Amino acid sequence: MEREWDCGDPQNRRKWAEATTETLRVLEGKWKIIILCQLFAAKGALRFSDLEKLIEGINQKMLIQQLKQLEKDGIVLRTVYPQVPPKVEYRLTPMGHALGPSIQALIEWAEMRRDHT
């Protein structure tokens, strides 16, 4: 989406700051973007144990906490299957998928920044 950056308008600057602050609140922390990248790469659902194996250095408690927050914010969908042992899968919601271009842009910016330092 192409945006007209009318920086002379204080109302626009305030709205952009509020929107950016809310977005960063949803994505804050070390693990959320890593979790999202794993879900994007999987192109489908991942079980909790798969995420745990794929994300080096995360512990169970932190993974549970981060997934709950992403679910609460409408980014990740948690599906529990009624079987023994319980099967739980996580996938991106449409709102989560909408983050794809933004995450791609962040990755490209990080690579550009790394190349210039």
mmCIF file of C-alpha atoms in Angstrom, residues 23-24 26-41 70 75-76 92-112:
data_model
loop_
_atom_site.group_PDB
_atom_site.id
_atom_site.type_symbol
_atom_site.label_atom_id
_atom_site.label_comp_id
_atom_site.label_asym_id
_atom_site.label_seq_id
_atom_site.Cartn_x
_atom_site.Cartn_y
_atom_site.Cartn_z
ATOM 1 C CA THR A 23 1.830 -2.603 16.346
ATOM 2 C CA LEU A 24 5.060 -2.723 18.325
ATOM 3 C CA VAL A 26 1.610 -6.671 19.608
ATOM 4 C CA LEU A 27 5.002 -7.759 18.225
ATOM 5 C CA GLU A 28 7.247 -6.777 21.142
ATOM 6 C CA GLY A 29 9.699 -9.187 22.649
ATOM 7 C CA LYS A 30 12.420 -11.446 21.378
ATOM 8 C CA TRP A 31 10.264 -14.413 20.473
ATOM 9 C CA LYS A 32 7.079 -13.256 18.743
ATOM 10 C CA ILE A 33 8.641 -12.386 15.397
ATOM 11 C CA ILE A 34 10.672 -15.616 15.479
ATOM 12 C CA ILE A 35 7.464 -17.581 16.122
ATOM 13 C CA LEU A 36 5.730 -15.755 13.264
ATOM 14 C CA CYS A 37 8.644 -16.407 10.904
ATOM 15 C CA GLN A 38 8.441 -20.132 11.695
ATOM 16 C CA LEU A 39 4.699 -20.141 11.031
ATOM 17 C CA PHE A 40 5.185 -18.261 7.732
ATOM 18 C CA ALA A 41 7.931 -20.688 6.684
ATOM 19 C CA LEU A 70 -0.386 -13.777 19.785
ATOM 20 C CA ILE A 75 -2.453 -13.133 15.024
ATOM 21 C CA VAL A 76 -2.328 -16.886 15.721
ATOM 22 C CA LEU A 92 -1.576 -17.766 11.314
ATOM 23 C CA THR A 93 -4.965 -16.089 11.153
ATOM 24 C CA PRO A 94 -5.801 -13.849 8.171
ATOM 25 C CA MET A 95 -4.609 -10.939 10.348
ATOM 26 C CA GLY A 96 -1.365 -12.840 10.953
ATOM 27 C CA HIS A 97 -0.926 -13.480 7.234
ATOM 28 C CA ALA A 98 -1.417 -9.750 6.625
ATOM 29 C CA LEU A 99 1.835 -9.170 8.544
ATOM 30 C CA GLY A 100 3.783 -10.991 5.809
ATOM 31 C CA PRO A 101 4.756 -7.948 3.725
ATOM 32 C CA SER A 102 5.702 -5.983 6.847
ATOM 33 C CA ILE A 103 7.889 -8.776 8.198
ATOM 34 C CA GLN A 104 9.472 -9.168 4.757
ATOM 35 C CA ALA A 105 10.189 -5.420 4.731
ATOM 36 C CA LEU A 106 11.759 -5.666 8.215
ATOM 37 C CA ILE A 107 13.975 -8.538 7.063
ATOM 38 C CA GLU A 108 15.070 -6.581 3.983
ATOM 39 C CA TRP A 109 15.761 -3.494 6.115
ATOM 40 C CA ALA A 110 17.809 -5.573 8.580
ATOM 41 C CA GLU A 111 19.857 -7.068 5.720
ATOM 42 C CA MET A 112 20.419 -3.603 4.204
#
